[in-house]
């Protein structure tokens, strides 16, 4: 329960965002045919990132990203990679929808989002919602593609 | 000199508004501008007292609306020194530039002709030309900018040749705020028989405009950037050129007669370009806006902005955490970044301090190649800004750290 208590402290939450911005996780792309890639460019701002994922046996084996982006999009995408790697597609989709619920200011399950709850304040700045979801929309797109591929092969 | 304190009283947006519980400091005048009560009242007068359609009423209020609408052509003619019949009302600078491209470019260009623009143009003065080039087989070429980002006469002369049929440049660019040598450009271009289209969106609101002195062929600008309403703008054209242009939109008001066989007789310019019911209240508001600015005097406004701009650049240059990209800008526009902070994060922090600026690439996406930064913050001044506004920006920038940017989310 230590972790959850810490996640209630705004100072800690700020540090978490800063840490993910300054040292983003999985922030490099690999040249590997088995990865699927999505190019996400926001129409309204300058965020422009690539997200790639290796999805095999219904599990997200790996996620990477890179690009030009603000603190919120970098930190949120970095957190996303940590939350979703190793999850089944069903688990991942549930985490994603919880995250969107938080960003939209709706009810959500804190347990499921771990450090990403540091971004809950974005729900109060509507102009930054796109930043906080750009990477998440990327992985969502890759999951959908992978499921379509899978369906068409069956 | 301007009596800014008196001017400010005319603008309801400046009467003690707050943003994020801080006094509102508006420094995004390049995007749009606040309106004085004279403009608001004029628009309201149309709604409250004389709502009716123009050019077709047989009754008193329609006649009044008609007179008010037509009056604006005379006001704008004074404002930019042309004939009233050379003023076409559009929905804004973008519409005017598209009209220049489709109504003029499309008729005049053929394969291998050249349209000359610069890398500092706003998307609205780039994309229509790309399209017209694609349709006609003409090519878009660029006047090389100087190291500072300006058009020099030498560079322009070197880029000119017989293939160039159209030159389209901003008289003031929207990111760097440099004044282009429009008069010389027109002189040189005309020697080759090329048409010069001027994007005046960022210059007409801020300094005197004299199309006769420039001798430009077409000029585009927007009402909302000059304390007028949104959704209204102007395409000025030398009358001969307007007459040669084909309207891209047809309909009621643009024709004088037509028959079932499809024979159409168009009205003369400018009316042939104004098909459909126009933005009547917008045009009336634009009239009030231009009169307001002329009463103060465009030269006074330009001088005041220049002084305020010098103050802003000087104060910004004292900050160690700020990089200014156009220290020698000629208008009220400053492009800068806070070191190591993404422009949108910094603008988000300034917002939390009540300061409205714009981050991004400001619709001048090809300028990125030139500046070598993907995006900047732009602060842009107008006649109602004061040194106190600049000081508020400076104070906010002093505390603009990455920690504080993130802090705005808590
Ligand atoms: C230089 C320049 N040209 C054209 C435009 C387009 O003006 P509008 O959006 O009013 O059509 C702008 C507006 O930002 C501008 O700055």
XYZ file of N, CA and C and ligand atoms in Angstrom, chain B residues 30 92-95 97 122 124 170 172 174 199 201-202 222 224-225, ligand 1:
67
model
N -1.499 38.495 -33.507
C -1.249 37.947 -34.843
C -2.336 36.949 -35.218
N -12.288 36.575 -45.666
C -11.045 36.757 -44.913
C -9.844 36.629 -45.826
N -8.668 36.787 -45.254
C -7.443 36.746 -46.060
C -7.302 35.409 -46.796
N -7.640 34.322 -46.121
C -7.501 33.014 -46.770
C -8.393 32.937 -48.005
N -9.624 33.405 -47.858
C -10.541 33.397 -49.004
C -9.996 34.308 -50.107
N -6.875 35.051 -50.744
C -5.718 34.442 -51.392
C -6.138 33.280 -52.296
N 2.549 32.104 -44.894
C 1.477 31.428 -44.169
C 0.866 30.365 -45.090
N -1.956 29.791 -45.966
C -2.983 30.322 -46.871
C -2.389 31.000 -48.102
N 4.109 37.809 -48.432
C 3.495 38.542 -47.317
C 4.226 39.869 -47.140
N 4.133 41.523 -44.390
C 4.788 41.245 -43.110
C 4.558 39.761 -42.847
N 4.206 36.209 -40.791
C 3.483 36.014 -39.536
C 4.295 35.354 -38.439
N 0.116 39.299 -49.517
C -0.641 38.827 -48.361
C -0.450 39.862 -47.256
N -2.210 40.226 -44.492
C -2.915 39.882 -43.242
C -2.224 40.447 -42.002
N -0.880 40.436 -41.992
C -0.161 40.910 -40.801
C 0.366 42.331 -40.955
N -7.582 40.434 -43.672
C -8.733 39.970 -42.876
C -9.245 41.061 -41.956
N -10.770 40.452 -38.971
C -10.640 40.132 -37.543
C -9.266 40.437 -36.973
N -8.266 40.582 -37.846
C -6.931 40.923 -37.344
C -6.751 42.436 -37.238
C 0.387 36.162 -43.002
C -0.988 35.586 -42.934
N -1.662 35.322 -44.065
C -2.905 34.818 -44.046
C -3.551 34.537 -42.874
C -4.924 33.944 -42.921
O -5.871 34.793 -42.375
P -7.356 34.281 -42.079
O -7.216 33.116 -41.161
O -8.007 35.436 -41.429
O -7.965 33.914 -43.370
C -2.900 34.798 -41.670
C -3.573 34.469 -40.389
O -3.001 33.953 -39.453
C -1.591 35.337 -41.693
O -0.924 35.583 -40.565
